[in-house]
Amino acid sequence: MTPEEKNIVRSLIAVAWADGEVAAPEEGVIDGFLGLYDASDEEEAELKEFAKERKTLDDVPFDELDDEGKEILLSNAALLSAADGKTSESEQKLLDELVKRLKLNEAEAKRIIASARDGAIAVGNRLLEDAD
């Protein structure tokens, strides 16, 4: 994993903790990123250990993310915040804070979040149609 990929996963862990717990669907998303980024056994163990205790955005070095990394992080944070079926008030506040820390303008952030959520709905609908 690159340092940026590790920071994206660390950030997603902080988002998962926003409502005070990491639910099974959120764990699944994090595991998916570990696979996507081809984490070694050592890296996976390190990040799972990192995830055991509550994390906040203060635990993440945002200055190491490039523009693409910022967009990847925000879009997946939006998906992760709704992975358990709802975006809680604390998760929404954390997303708002994430936008500030990533230094994204409001219009760009809304576009990224809406695109991520629309894509997830479209994929979900296709999966349901394929099951018919």
JSON list of C-alpha atoms in Angstrom, two decimals:
[
{"chain": "A", "resi": 1, "resn": "MET", "atom": "CA", "xyz": [0.00, 0.00, 0.00]},
{"chain": "A", "resi": 2, "resn": "THR", "atom": "CA", "xyz": [1.14, 3.52, -0.66]},
{"chain": "A", "resi": 3, "resn": "PRO", "atom": "CA", "xyz": [1.16, 6.03, 2.21]},
{"chain": "A", "resi": 4, "resn": "GLU", "atom": "CA", "xyz": [-1.79, 7.81, 0.55]},
{"chain": "A", "resi": 5, "resn": "GLU", "atom": "CA", "xyz": [-3.79, 4.57, 0.39]},
{"chain": "A", "resi": 6, "resn": "LYS", "atom": "CA", "xyz": [-3.11, 3.96, 4.09]},
{"chain": "A", "resi": 7, "resn": "ASN", "atom": "CA", "xyz": [-4.29, 7.49, 4.88]},
{"chain": "A", "resi": 8, "resn": "ILE", "atom": "CA", "xyz": [-7.49, 6.95, 2.90]},
{"chain": "A", "resi": 9, "resn": "VAL", "atom": "CA", "xyz": [-8.21, 3.77, 4.88]},
{"chain": "A", "resi": 10, "resn": "ARG", "atom": "CA", "xyz": [-7.36, 5.54, 8.17]},
{"chain": "A", "resi": 11, "resn": "SER", "atom": "CA", "xyz": [-9.75, 8.34, 7.23]},
{"chain": "A", "resi": 12, "resn": "LEU", "atom": "CA", "xyz": [-12.51, 5.88, 6.39]},
{"chain": "A", "resi": 13, "resn": "ILE", "atom": "CA", "xyz": [-11.98, 4.24, 9.77]},
{"chain": "A", "resi": 14, "resn": "ALA", "atom": "CA", "xyz": [-12.50, 7.65, 11.43]},
{"chain": "A", "resi": 15, "resn": "VAL", "atom": "CA", "xyz": [-15.72, 8.11, 9.42]},
{"chain": "A", "resi": 16, "resn": "ALA", "atom": "CA", "xyz": [-16.89, 4.64, 10.45]},
{"chain": "A", "resi": 17, "resn": "TRP", "atom": "CA", "xyz": [-16.41, 5.63, 14.11]},
{"chain": "A", "resi": 18, "resn": "ALA", "atom": "CA", "xyz": [-18.42, 8.87, 13.73]},
{"chain": "A", "resi": 19, "resn": "ASP", "atom": "CA", "xyz": [-21.60, 7.42, 15.24]},
{"chain": "A", "resi": 20, "resn": "GLY", "atom": "CA", "xyz": [-19.71, 5.76, 18.10]},
{"chain": "A", "resi": 21, "resn": "GLU", "atom": "CA", "xyz": [-19.46, 2.27, 16.64]},
{"chain": "A", "resi": 22, "resn": "VAL", "atom": "CA", "xyz": [-18.18, 0.46, 13.59]},
{"chain": "A", "resi": 23, "resn": "ALA", "atom": "CA", "xyz": [-21.05, -1.63, 12.20]},
{"chain": "A", "resi": 24, "resn": "ALA", "atom": "CA", "xyz": [-20.55, -4.82, 10.19]},
{"chain": "A", "resi": 25, "resn": "PRO", "atom": "CA", "xyz": [-21.34, -3.15, 6.82]},
{"chain": "A", "resi": 26, "resn": "GLU", "atom": "CA", "xyz": [-18.73, -0.49, 7.58]},
{"chain": "A", "resi": 27, "resn": "GLU", "atom": "CA", "xyz": [-16.17, -3.17, 8.47]},
{"chain": "A", "resi": 28, "resn": "GLY", "atom": "CA", "xyz": [-16.94, -4.80, 5.13]},
{"chain": "A", "resi": 29, "resn": "VAL", "atom": "CA", "xyz": [-16.21, -1.58, 3.26]},
{"chain": "A", "resi": 30, "resn": "ILE", "atom": "CA", "xyz": [-12.91, -1.16, 5.10]},
{"chain": "A", "resi": 31, "resn": "ASP", "atom": "CA", "xyz": [-11.99, -4.79, 4.36]},
{"chain": "A", "resi": 32, "resn": "GLY", "atom": "CA", "xyz": [-12.84, -4.13, 0.72]},
{"chain": "A", "resi": 33, "resn": "PHE", "atom": "CA", "xyz": [-10.37, -1.26, 0.61]},
{"chain": "A", "resi": 34, "resn": "LEU", "atom": "CA", "xyz": [-7.67, -3.41, 2.19]},
{"chain": "A", "resi": 35, "resn": "GLY", "atom": "CA", "xyz": [-8.21, -5.88, -0.64]},
{"chain": "A", "resi": 36, "resn": "LEU", "atom": "CA", "xyz": [-8.46, -3.19, -3.30]},
{"chain": "A", "resi": 37, "resn": "TYR", "atom": "CA", "xyz": [-5.19, -1.65, -2.18]},
{"chain": "A", "resi": 38, "resn": "ASP", "atom": "CA", "xyz": [-3.56, -5.09, -1.95]},
{"chain": "A", "resi": 39, "resn": "ALA", "atom": "CA", "xyz": [-2.63, -4.64, 1.71]},
{"chain": "A", "resi": 40, "resn": "SER", "atom": "CA", "xyz": [0.03, -7.01, 2.97]},
{"chain": "A", "resi": 41, "resn": "ASP", "atom": "CA", "xyz": [-0.80, -9.13, 6.02]},
{"chain": "A", "resi": 42, "resn": "GLU", "atom": "CA", "xyz": [1.29, -6.71, 8.09]},
{"chain": "A", "resi": 43, "resn": "GLU", "atom": "CA", "xyz": [-0.51, -3.63, 6.72]},
{"chain": "A", "resi": 44, "resn": "GLU", "atom": "CA", "xyz": [-3.89, -5.25, 7.24]},
{"chain": "A", "resi": 45, "resn": "ALA", "atom": "CA", "xyz": [-3.01, -6.11, 10.85]},
{"chain": "A", "resi": 46, "resn": "GLU", "atom": "CA", "xyz": [-1.72, -2.56, 11.43]},
{"chain": "A", "resi": 47, "resn": "LEU", "atom": "CA", "xyz": [-4.90, -0.94, 10.11]},
{"chain": "A", "resi": 48, "resn": "LYS", "atom": "CA", "xyz": [-7.23, -3.36, 11.90]},
{"chain": "A", "resi": 49, "resn": "GLU", "atom": "CA", "xyz": [-5.37, -2.57, 15.12]},
{"chain": "A", "resi": 50, "resn": "PHE", "atom": "CA", "xyz": [-5.77, 1.15, 14.33]},
{"chain": "A", "resi": 51, "resn": "ALA", "atom": "CA", "xyz": [-9.53, 0.57, 13.91]},
{"chain": "A", "resi": 52, "resn": "LYS", "atom": "CA", "xyz": [-10.04, -1.13, 17.29]},
{"chain": "A", "resi": 53, "resn": "GLU", "atom": "CA", "xyz": [-10.33, 2.13, 19.21]},
{"chain": "A", "resi": 54, "resn": "ARG", "atom": "CA", "xyz": [-12.43, 5.16, 18.38]},
{"chain": "A", "resi": 55, "resn": "LYS", "atom": "CA", "xyz": [-10.77, 7.45, 15.87]},
{"chain": "A", "resi": 56, "resn": "THR", "atom": "CA", "xyz": [-11.44, 11.00, 14.77]},
{"chain": "A", "resi": 57, "resn": "LEU", "atom": "CA", "xyz": [-10.30, 13.10, 11.84]},
{"chain": "A", "resi": 58, "resn": "ASP", "atom": "CA", "xyz": [-7.53, 14.40, 14.11]},
{"chain": "A", "resi": 59, "resn": "ASP", "atom": "CA", "xyz": [-5.90, 10.99, 13.68]},
{"chain": "A", "resi": 60, "resn": "VAL", "atom": "CA", "xyz": [-5.47, 11.45, 9.91]},
{"chain": "A", "resi": 61, "resn": "PRO", "atom": "CA", "xyz": [-2.71, 13.40, 8.05]},
{"chain": "A", "resi": 62, "resn": "PHE", "atom": "CA", "xyz": [-4.71, 15.06, 5.25]},
{"chain": "A", "resi": 63, "resn": "ASP", "atom": "CA", "xyz": [-1.74, 17.01, 3.90]},
{"chain": "A", "resi": 64, "resn": "GLU", "atom": "CA", "xyz": [-0.44, 13.80, 2.31]},
{"chain": "A", "resi": 65, "resn": "LEU", "atom": "CA", "xyz": [-3.45, 13.44, -0.04]},
{"chain": "A", "resi": 66, "resn": "ASP", "atom": "CA", "xyz": [-3.41, 14.72, -3.62]},
{"chain": "A", "resi": 67, "resn": "ASP", "atom": "CA", "xyz": [-6.58, 15.94, -5.38]},
{"chain": "A", "resi": 68, "resn": "GLU", "atom": "CA", "xyz": [-7.49, 12.46, -6.59]},
{"chain": "A", "resi": 69, "resn": "GLY", "atom": "CA", "xyz": [-6.95, 11.04, -3.11]},
{"chain": "A", "resi": 70, "resn": "LYS", "atom": "CA", "xyz": [-9.20, 13.73, -1.64]},
{"chain": "A", "resi": 71, "resn": "GLU", "atom": "CA", "xyz": [-11.99, 12.87, -4.07]},
{"chain": "A", "resi": 72, "resn": "ILE", "atom": "CA", "xyz": [-11.60, 9.13, -3.45]},
{"chain": "A", "resi": 73, "resn": "LEU", "atom": "CA", "xyz": [-11.70, 9.74, 0.28]},
{"chain": "A", "resi": 74, "resn": "LEU", "atom": "CA", "xyz": [-14.77, 11.99, 0.26]},
{"chain": "A", "resi": 75, "resn": "SER", "atom": "CA", "xyz": [-16.78, 9.82, -2.12]},
{"chain": "A", "resi": 76, "resn": "ASN", "atom": "CA", "xyz": [-16.08, 6.69, -0.13]},
{"chain": "A", "resi": 77, "resn": "ALA", "atom": "CA", "xyz": [-16.62, 8.46, 3.19]},
{"chain": "A", "resi": 78, "resn": "ALA", "atom": "CA", "xyz": [-20.08, 9.42, 1.90]},
{"chain": "A", "resi": 79, "resn": "LEU", "atom": "CA", "xyz": [-20.79, 5.80, 1.02]},
{"chain": "A", "resi": 80, "resn": "LEU", "atom": "CA", "xyz": [-19.35, 4.50, 4.27]},
{"chain": "A", "resi": 81, "resn": "SER", "atom": "CA", "xyz": [-21.42, 6.94, 6.33]},
{"chain": "A", "resi": 82, "resn": "ALA", "atom": "CA", "xyz": [-24.55, 5.33, 4.87]},
{"chain": "A", "resi": 83, "resn": "ALA", "atom": "CA", "xyz": [-23.28, 1.73, 4.86]},
{"chain": "A", "resi": 84, "resn": "ASP", "atom": "CA", "xyz": [-25.46, 0.80, 7.81]},
{"chain": "A", "resi": 85, "resn": "GLY", "atom": "CA", "xyz": [-28.57, 2.11, 6.03]},
{"chain": "A", "resi": 86, "resn": "LYS", "atom": "CA", "xyz": [-28.56, 5.68, 7.30]},
{"chain": "A", "resi": 87, "resn": "THR", "atom": "CA", "xyz": [-26.33, 8.71, 7.71]},
{"chain": "A", "resi": 88, "resn": "SER", "atom": "CA", "xyz": [-26.56, 9.78, 11.34]},
{"chain": "A", "resi": 89, "resn": "GLU", "atom": "CA", "xyz": [-26.31, 13.40, 12.44]},
{"chain": "A", "resi": 90, "resn": "SER", "atom": "CA", "xyz": [-22.82, 12.75, 13.82]},
{"chain": "A", "resi": 91, "resn": "GLU", "atom": "CA", "xyz": [-21.76, 11.13, 10.53]},
{"chain": "A", "resi": 92, "resn": "GLN", "atom": "CA", "xyz": [-23.08, 14.12, 8.57]},
{"chain": "A", "resi": 93, "resn": "LYS", "atom": "CA", "xyz": [-21.18, 16.50, 10.85]},
{"chain": "A", "resi": 94, "resn": "LEU", "atom": "CA", "xyz": [-18.05, 14.45, 10.30]},
{"chain": "A", "resi": 95, "resn": "LEU", "atom": "CA", "xyz": [-18.54, 14.60, 6.51]},
{"chain": "A", "resi": 96, "resn": "ASP", "atom": "CA", "xyz": [-18.91, 18.39, 6.75]},
{"chain": "A", "resi": 97, "resn": "GLU", "atom": "CA", "xyz": [-15.71, 18.58, 8.80]},
{"chain": "A", "resi": 98, "resn": "LEU", "atom": "CA", "xyz": [-13.96, 16.29, 6.32]},
{"chain": "A", "resi": 99, "resn": "VAL", "atom": "CA", "xyz": [-14.85, 18.68, 3.48]},
{"chain": "A", "resi": 100, "resn": "LYS", "atom": "CA", "xyz": [-13.26, 21.55, 5.43]},
{"chain": "A", "resi": 101, "resn": "ARG", "atom": "CA", "xyz": [-10.10, 19.61, 6.21]},
{"chain": "A", "resi": 102, "resn": "LEU", "atom": "CA", "xyz": [-9.76, 18.51, 2.60]},
{"chain": "A", "resi": 103, "resn": "LYS", "atom": "CA", "xyz": [-10.10, 22.20, 1.60]},
{"chain": "A", "resi": 104, "resn": "LEU", "atom": "CA", "xyz": [-12.79, 21.45, -0.98]},
{"chain": "A", "resi": 105, "resn": "ASN", "atom": "CA", "xyz": [-15.32, 24.08, -1.96]},
{"chain": "A", "resi": 106, "resn": "GLU", "atom": "CA", "xyz": [-18.93, 23.35, -1.09]},
{"chain": "A", "resi": 107, "resn": "ALA", "atom": "CA", "xyz": [-20.14, 22.89, -4.68]},
{"chain": "A", "resi": 108, "resn": "GLU", "atom": "CA", "xyz": [-17.37, 20.42, -5.50]},
{"chain": "A", "resi": 109, "resn": "ALA", "atom": "CA", "xyz": [-17.98, 18.50, -2.28]},
{"chain": "A", "resi": 110, "resn": "LYS", "atom": "CA", "xyz": [-21.72, 18.24, -2.96]},
{"chain": "A", "resi": 111, "resn": "ARG", "atom": "CA", "xyz": [-21.00, 16.99, -6.49]},
{"chain": "A", "resi": 112, "resn": "ILE", "atom": "CA", "xyz": [-18.61, 14.31, -5.21]},
{"chain": "A", "resi": 113, "resn": "ILE", "atom": "CA", "xyz": [-21.01, 13.14, -2.49]},
{"chain": "A", "resi": 114, "resn": "ALA", "atom": "CA", "xyz": [-24.06, 13.10, -4.77]},
{"chain": "A", "resi": 115, "resn": "SER", "atom": "CA", "xyz": [-22.16, 11.26, -7.49]},
{"chain": "A", "resi": 116, "resn": "ALA", "atom": "CA", "xyz": [-20.96, 8.63, -5.02]},
{"chain": "A", "resi": 117, "resn": "ARG", "atom": "CA", "xyz": [-24.43, 8.06, -3.57]},
{"chain": "A", "resi": 118, "resn": "ASP", "atom": "CA", "xyz": [-26.09, 8.05, -7.01]},
{"chain": "A", "resi": 119, "resn": "GLY", "atom": "CA", "xyz": [-23.57, 5.49, -8.21]},
{"chain": "A", "resi": 120, "resn": "ALA", "atom": "CA", "xyz": [-24.24, 3.28, -5.21]},
{"chain": "A", "resi": 121, "resn": "ILE", "atom": "CA", "xyz": [-28.00, 3.44, -5.83]},
{"chain": "A", "resi": 122, "resn": "ALA", "atom": "CA", "xyz": [-27.50, 2.60, -9.52]},
{"chain": "A", "resi": 123, "resn": "VAL", "atom": "CA", "xyz": [-25.30, -0.39, -8.66]},
{"chain": "A", "resi": 124, "resn": "GLY", "atom": "CA", "xyz": [-27.82, -1.55, -6.07]},
{"chain": "A", "resi": 125, "resn": "ASN", "atom": "CA", "xyz": [-30.66, -1.30, -8.58]},
{"chain": "A", "resi": 126, "resn": "ARG", "atom": "CA", "xyz": [-28.68, -3.26, -11.18]},
{"chain": "A", "resi": 127, "resn": "LEU", "atom": "CA", "xyz": [-27.97, -5.98, -8.64]},
{"chain": "A", "resi": 128, "resn": "LEU", "atom": "CA", "xyz": [-31.66, -6.22, -7.82]},
{"chain": "A", "resi": 129, "resn": "GLU", "atom": "CA", "xyz": [-32.58, -6.37, -11.51]},
{"chain": "A", "resi": 130, "resn": "ASP", "atom": "CA", "xyz": [-29.99, -9.10, -12.13]},
{"chain": "A", "resi": 131, "resn": "ALA", "atom": "CA", "xyz": [-31.48, -11.15, -9.29]},
{"chain": "A", "resi": 132, "resn": "ASP", "atom": "CA", "xyz": [-34.89, -11.22, -11.03]}
]
